[in-house]
Short mmCIF file of C-alpha atoms in Angstrom, two decimals:
data_model
loop_
_atom_site.label_atom_id
_atom_site.label_comp_id
_atom_site.label_asym_id
_atom_site.label_seq_id
_atom_site.Cartn_x
_atom_site.Cartn_y
_atom_site.Cartn_z
CA MET T 1 20.91 10.19 102.06
CA THR T 2 21.25 9.32 98.39
CA THR T 3 19.77 5.99 97.36
CA PRO T 4 22.50 3.73 95.90
CA PRO T 5 22.12 3.28 92.12
CA ASN T 6 20.55 0.06 90.94
CA PRO T 7 23.30 -1.91 89.13
CA ASP T 8 20.78 -2.96 86.48
CA GLN T 9 19.61 0.61 85.90
CA LYS T 10 21.87 1.57 83.00
CA THR T 11 21.21 -1.66 81.10
CA ALA T 12 17.47 -0.99 81.34
CA ALA T 13 17.81 2.32 79.47
CA PHE T 14 17.46 2.27 75.70
CA SER T 15 20.42 2.07 73.36
CA GLY T 16 20.79 2.75 69.65
CA ILE T 17 18.77 5.22 67.60
CA TRP T 18 15.07 5.63 68.34
CA PRO T 19 14.05 8.19 65.67
CA ALA T 20 11.94 11.14 66.78
CA LEU T 21 9.13 10.30 64.38
CA LEU T 22 7.58 12.87 62.12
CA THR T 23 3.80 12.43 62.00
CA PRO T 24 2.21 11.93 58.56
CA LEU T 25 -1.24 13.45 58.14
CA ASN T 26 -4.29 12.79 55.98
CA ALA T 27 -5.98 15.57 53.99
CA ASP T 28 -8.24 16.29 56.98
CA LEU T 29 -5.07 16.63 59.13
CA GLY T 30 -5.83 13.45 61.03
CA ILE T 31 -2.96 11.03 61.58
CA ASP T 32 -2.18 8.74 58.64
CA HIS T 33 -1.72 5.57 60.67
CA ALA T 34 -0.89 3.32 57.73
CA THR T 35 1.92 5.57 56.46
CA LEU T 36 3.28 5.97 59.99
CA ALA T 37 3.41 2.21 60.49
CA VAL T 38 5.21 1.69 57.17
CA HIS T 39 7.73 4.35 58.19
CA CYS T 40 8.35 2.67 61.55
CA LYS T 41 8.83 -0.74 59.95
CA SER T 42 11.32 0.76 57.50
CA LEU T 43 13.34 2.34 60.31
CA ILE T 44 13.39 -0.86 62.34
CA ALA T 45 14.44 -2.80 59.24
CA ARG T 46 17.33 -0.34 58.85
CA GLY T 47 18.61 -1.18 62.31
CA CYS T 48 16.73 1.10 64.70
CA PRO T 49 15.90 -0.77 67.94
CA GLY T 50 12.78 1.35 68.36
CA VAL T 51 10.94 4.55 67.51
CA THR T 52 9.72 7.61 69.44
CA ILE T 53 6.30 9.08 68.85
CA PHE T 54 4.86 12.54 69.63
CA GLY T 55 7.99 14.39 70.63
CA THR T 56 8.79 17.87 69.37
CA THR T 57 9.61 16.59 65.87
CA GLY T 58 6.31 14.70 65.87
CA GLU T 59 4.24 17.79 66.81
CA GLY T 60 3.10 15.92 69.93
CA PRO T 61 1.30 18.71 71.83
CA SER T 62 -0.67 19.54 68.66
CA PHE T 63 -2.63 16.28 68.98
CA SER T 64 -5.41 15.44 71.41
CA MET T 65 -5.21 12.75 74.06
CA ALA T 66 -7.58 10.57 72.06
CA GLU T 67 -5.49 10.94 68.90
CA ARG T 68 -2.29 10.11 70.72
CA LYS T 69 -3.74 7.04 72.40
CA GLU T 70 -5.17 5.81 69.10
CA ALA T 71 -1.84 6.30 67.34
CA VAL T 72 -0.03 4.08 69.86
CA GLU T 73 -2.74 1.45 69.57
CA GLN T 74 -2.66 1.60 65.77
CA LEU T 75 1.12 1.21 65.66
CA ILE T 76 0.88 -1.92 67.78
CA ALA T 77 -2.06 -3.25 65.75
CA ASN T 78 -0.08 -2.61 62.55
CA GLY T 79 2.81 -4.76 63.72
CA ILE T 80 5.17 -2.50 65.66
CA PRO T 81 6.07 -4.30 68.92
CA ALA T 82 5.06 -2.20 71.92
CA ALA T 83 8.48 -2.71 73.51
CA GLN T 84 10.01 -0.91 70.51
CA ILE T 85 7.96 2.25 71.04
CA MET T 86 8.86 5.27 73.16
CA VAL T 87 6.01 7.72 73.78
CA SER T 88 6.32 11.40 74.59
CA THR T 89 3.36 11.88 76.90
CA SER T 90 3.82 15.59 77.65
CA CYS T 91 0.73 17.82 77.85
CA ALA T 92 0.07 21.25 79.33
CA ALA T 93 -2.33 19.71 81.86
CA LEU T 94 -0.72 17.21 84.24
CA PRO T 95 -3.81 14.94 84.50
CA GLU T 96 -3.58 14.45 80.73
CA THR T 97 0.14 13.68 80.92
CA LEU T 98 -0.65 11.12 83.60
CA ALA T 99 -3.46 9.61 81.53
CA LEU T 100 -1.22 9.27 78.47
CA THR T 101 1.60 7.81 80.57
CA ARG T 102 -0.75 5.25 82.12
CA HIS T 103 -2.04 4.35 78.67
CA ALA T 104 1.47 3.95 77.25
CA VAL T 105 2.63 1.80 80.15
CA SER T 106 -0.50 -0.37 80.00
CA ALA T 107 0.16 -0.88 76.28
CA GLY T 108 3.61 -2.23 77.14
CA VAL T 109 5.80 0.44 75.53
CA HIS T 110 9.49 0.70 76.36
CA GLY T 111 9.24 4.04 78.12
CA CYS T 112 7.90 7.57 78.29
CA LEU T 113 9.52 10.90 77.52
CA MET T 114 8.26 13.82 79.63
CA LEU T 115 8.82 17.55 79.33
CA PRO T 116 8.81 19.81 82.36
CA PRO T 117 5.64 21.96 82.74
CA PHE T 118 5.78 24.20 79.68
CA PHE T 119 2.83 26.58 79.74
CA LEU T 120 3.65 28.75 82.73
CA LYS T 121 7.09 30.36 82.73
CA GLY T 122 9.35 31.36 85.60
CA VAL T 123 8.35 28.31 87.63
CA SER T 124 10.59 27.17 90.47
CA ASP T 125 12.64 23.98 90.66
CA GLN T 126 10.21 22.73 93.30
CA GLY T 127 7.29 23.30 90.94
CA ILE T 128 9.03 21.27 88.25
CA ILE T 129 9.85 18.49 90.70
CA ASP T 130 6.24 18.46 91.90
CA SER T 131 5.01 18.16 88.31
CA TYR T 132 7.08 15.04 87.68
CA ARG T 133 6.08 13.65 91.06
CA TYR T 134 2.40 14.13 90.20
CA VAL T 135 2.77 11.86 87.19
CA ILE T 136 5.14 9.31 88.70
CA ASP T 137 3.25 8.96 91.98
CA GLY T 138 -0.01 8.82 90.04
CA MET T 139 1.05 5.58 88.34
CA GLY T 140 0.07 3.61 91.46
CA GLN T 141 0.57 -0.12 91.06
CA ASP T 142 1.93 0.35 87.52
CA LEU T 143 4.89 2.41 88.75
CA PRO T 144 7.37 -0.50 88.58
CA LYS T 145 6.63 -0.77 84.85
CA LEU T 146 7.37 2.91 84.12
CA LYS T 147 10.65 3.87 82.48
CA MET T 148 10.83 7.65 82.32
CA TYR T 149 13.21 9.88 80.40
CA LEU T 150 13.44 13.57 81.34
CA TYR T 151 13.21 15.86 78.31
CA HIS T 152 15.18 19.12 78.31
CA ILE T 153 14.48 21.49 75.39
CA PRO T 154 14.31 24.97 76.95
CA GLN T 155 14.34 26.86 73.63
CA VAL T 156 10.90 25.32 73.00
CA THR T 157 9.43 25.00 76.49
CA GLY T 158 10.94 28.09 78.09
CA VAL T 159 11.58 25.91 81.15
CA SER T 160 14.94 24.34 82.04
CA LEU T 161 15.74 21.16 83.93
CA SER T 162 18.41 22.18 86.44
CA HIS T 163 20.97 19.81 87.88
CA HIS T 164 19.09 20.10 91.19
CA VAL T 165 15.83 18.95 89.58
CA ILE T 166 17.50 16.00 87.86
CA ALA T 167 19.45 14.92 90.95
CA THR T 168 16.37 15.20 93.18
CA LEU T 169 14.17 13.16 90.85
CA LYS T 170 16.86 10.53 90.38
CA GLN T 171 17.30 10.23 94.13
CA GLN T 172 13.56 9.96 94.75
CA TYR T 173 12.86 7.58 91.84
CA PRO T 174 16.11 5.66 91.21
CA ASP T 175 14.38 2.80 89.40
CA THR T 176 12.07 5.00 87.30
CA ILE T 177 14.24 7.82 85.91
CA LEU T 178 16.51 6.14 83.37
CA GLY T 179 17.84 9.00 81.29
CA ILE T 180 17.82 12.57 80.08
CA LYS T 181 17.18 13.72 76.52
CA ASP T 182 19.09 16.97 76.20
CA SER T 183 17.92 18.92 73.16
CA ALA T 184 19.24 22.30 74.27
CA CYS T 185 21.75 22.03 71.39
CA THR T 186 24.56 23.46 73.55
CA THR T 187 27.66 21.28 73.69
CA ALA T 188 28.89 22.61 77.03
CA HIS T 189 25.51 21.96 78.64
CA SER T 190 25.41 18.37 77.37
CA ILE T 191 28.94 17.74 78.59
CA GLY T 192 27.99 19.16 81.99
CA LEU T 193 25.06 16.75 82.22
CA ALA T 194 27.29 13.83 81.24
CA GLU T 195 29.89 14.74 83.85
CA ALA T 196 27.25 15.15 86.55
CA PHE T 197 24.93 12.22 85.83
CA MET T 198 26.27 9.65 83.36
CA LYS T 199 27.39 7.37 86.19
CA ASP T 200 23.81 6.81 87.32
CA LEU T 201 21.72 7.39 84.20
CA THR T 202 22.16 7.85 80.46
CA VAL T 203 22.40 11.28 78.87
CA TYR T 204 21.24 11.43 75.25
CA VAL T 205 21.46 14.46 72.98
CA GLY T 206 19.09 15.53 70.23
CA PHE T 207 21.66 17.70 68.43
CA GLU T 208 23.33 15.25 66.07
CA PRO T 209 26.74 17.03 65.72
CA ASP T 210 27.29 16.48 69.46
CA LEU T 211 26.75 12.71 69.25
CA PRO T 212 30.43 11.71 68.87
CA GLU T 213 31.44 13.75 71.91
CA MET T 214 28.64 12.24 73.96
CA GLY T 215 29.39 8.74 72.68
CA ARG T 216 32.91 9.10 74.04
CA ARG T 217 31.38 10.02 77.40
CA GLY T 218 29.14 6.97 77.61
CA SER T 219 25.97 7.91 75.74
CA THR T 220 24.56 4.82 74.05
CA GLY T 221 22.06 6.21 71.54
CA ALA T 222 19.79 9.07 70.57
CA ILE T 223 16.26 10.23 69.85
CA SER T 224 16.94 12.07 66.61
CA GLY T 225 14.88 13.97 64.05
CA LEU T 226 17.40 13.45 61.23
CA ALA T 227 17.14 9.71 61.89
CA ASN T 228 13.77 9.73 60.10
CA PHE T 229 15.77 9.47 56.88
CA MET T 230 19.43 8.88 57.83
CA PRO T 231 19.31 6.54 60.84
CA ARG T 232 22.53 4.69 60.05
CA VAL T 233 24.61 7.87 59.91
CA VAL T 234 23.16 9.05 63.22
CA ASP T 235 23.84 5.63 64.78
CA ARG T 236 27.46 5.63 63.66
CA LEU T 237 28.04 9.11 65.08
CA VAL T 238 27.23 7.99 68.63
CA THR T 239 28.24 4.31 68.59
CA GLN T 240 31.47 4.75 66.56
CA PRO T 241 32.65 8.20 67.70
CA ASP T 242 36.30 7.55 66.85
CA ALA T 243 35.87 5.67 63.57
CA PRO T 244 37.94 7.10 60.68
CA THR T 245 34.75 8.08 58.83
CA THR T 246 33.11 9.86 61.76
CA PRO T 247 34.59 13.37 61.25
CA ALA T 248 33.41 13.44 57.62
CA GLU T 249 29.95 12.14 58.54
CA ARG T 250 29.66 14.71 61.30
CA GLU T 251 30.56 17.49 58.86
CA ARG T 252 27.97 16.13 56.44
CA VAL T 253 25.30 16.34 59.14
CA ILE T 254 26.37 19.89 60.00
CA GLU T 255 26.08 20.79 56.31
CA LEU T 256 22.56 19.35 56.13
CA ILE T 257 21.45 21.24 59.23
CA GLY T 258 22.84 24.41 57.66
CA LEU T 259 20.88 23.79 54.47
CA LEU T 260 17.67 23.64 56.53
CA ASP T 261 18.34 26.88 58.43
CA SER T 262 16.27 29.02 56.07
CA TYR T 263 13.16 26.85 56.60
CA SER T 264 10.92 26.11 59.55
CA LEU T 265 12.49 22.87 60.77
CA MET T 266 9.56 20.44 61.08
CA PRO T 267 7.96 21.36 57.73
CA ALA T 268 11.41 21.05 56.12
CA LEU T 269 12.03 17.62 57.63
CA LYS T 270 8.60 16.59 56.41
CA GLY T 271 9.49 17.96 53.00
CA ILE T 272 12.53 15.67 52.87
CA MET T 273 10.35 12.70 53.80
CA ALA T 274 7.85 13.63 51.09
CA MET T 275 10.64 13.89 48.55
CA LEU T 276 12.18 10.53 49.49
CA SER T 277 8.90 8.62 49.78
CA GLY T 278 6.66 10.28 47.21
CA GLU T 279 3.95 10.44 49.92
CA PRO T 280 2.15 13.83 50.14
CA ALA T 281 1.01 12.95 53.67
CA TRP T 282 4.45 13.98 54.85
CA LEU T 283 4.05 17.59 53.68
CA ARG T 284 1.07 18.33 55.90
CA VAL T 285 1.45 19.88 59.35
CA ARG T 286 -0.84 20.91 62.18
CA ALA T 287 -1.23 24.59 63.04
CA PRO T 288 0.54 26.61 64.33
CA LEU T 289 3.15 25.15 61.94
CA VAL T 290 2.75 26.12 58.29
CA ALA T 291 3.45 23.65 55.51
CA LEU T 292 6.04 24.37 52.84
CA SER T 293 4.67 26.28 49.88
CA ALA T 294 5.01 24.72 46.43
CA ASP T 295 7.96 27.02 45.68
CA GLU T 296 9.63 26.21 48.99
CA PHE T 297 9.23 22.49 48.42
CA THR T 298 10.67 22.76 44.91
CA ALA T 299 13.68 24.68 46.23
CA LEU T 300 14.18 22.25 49.12
CA GLU T 301 13.92 19.25 46.83
CA LYS T 302 16.61 20.69 44.54
CA THR T 303 18.87 21.40 47.51
CA ILE T 304 18.47 17.96 49.08
CA ARG T 305 18.92 16.11 45.79
CA GLU T 306 22.19 17.99 45.29
CA PHE T 307 23.20 17.18 48.86
CA GLY T 308 22.31 13.51 48.36
CA ILE T 309 20.67 11.16 50.84
CA ASP T 310 21.28 7.45 50.19
CA PRO T 311 18.72 5.17 51.89
CA GLU T 312 21.14 2.25 51.56
CA SER T 313 23.94 3.81 53.62
CA ASP T 314 22.32 6.71 55.44
#
């Protein structure tokens, strides 16, 4: 028997744009906490209700548990309210995912984003369900404080979240599973999730050109990589899907994504941040990613300046 949805469930999920933060690095490739905090404050000042740390855009699995815990603590110490932080706690080892989730919840963050198990491939739906259950059940007395968002990005993980997995987890944990972040970048798949689940939880997409379509179907926000430097545009795409300016802004976003196609995405996004901020910390990446070469950065800078990004309106 399906548990009836909690009427307060949808209102508990996040709304607005919570940028998928890029992670600035020092010369020793440690996290530059001061630059990250300044970036978060800038995004919140530009209207973002919160920020998301250590997702795919933030190179999350490239950092240790200790580094990830410290980064959350440093953000809070540097003035970012815990309730305005979303943490991707995904690790290859489930005990580490649980430890990071416990840490995030104890710090008072808004919620946690969790990938399915991503090291082994060809795993069954039951194995995926069991992985989420390991973490959720492991929260013990802190479970009522946990807000979890399922993270679907199969082109990176090699593991999909089926409708059966989502429905089963939602039924078993109706007050814990609040939403799905669908970063498969396939419009039909996102629409299918919205049609199947939007009544009981919120479906968010990571592919910005799909935001107007999802906004019409009830999506209330996004965790977006482009929102690191154009949060207002991304917000308008999902919250004002039928505004007269939306088609042109959507085409502008599509053009920008096309301009980045010839680069590795995360180093290119960091290159844009370096260009806009003048901070070299943004150019550095953790292996296995490779930073832009000097020639690549020069070419990207020329391209982006011609494209034009306006911090006042974007």
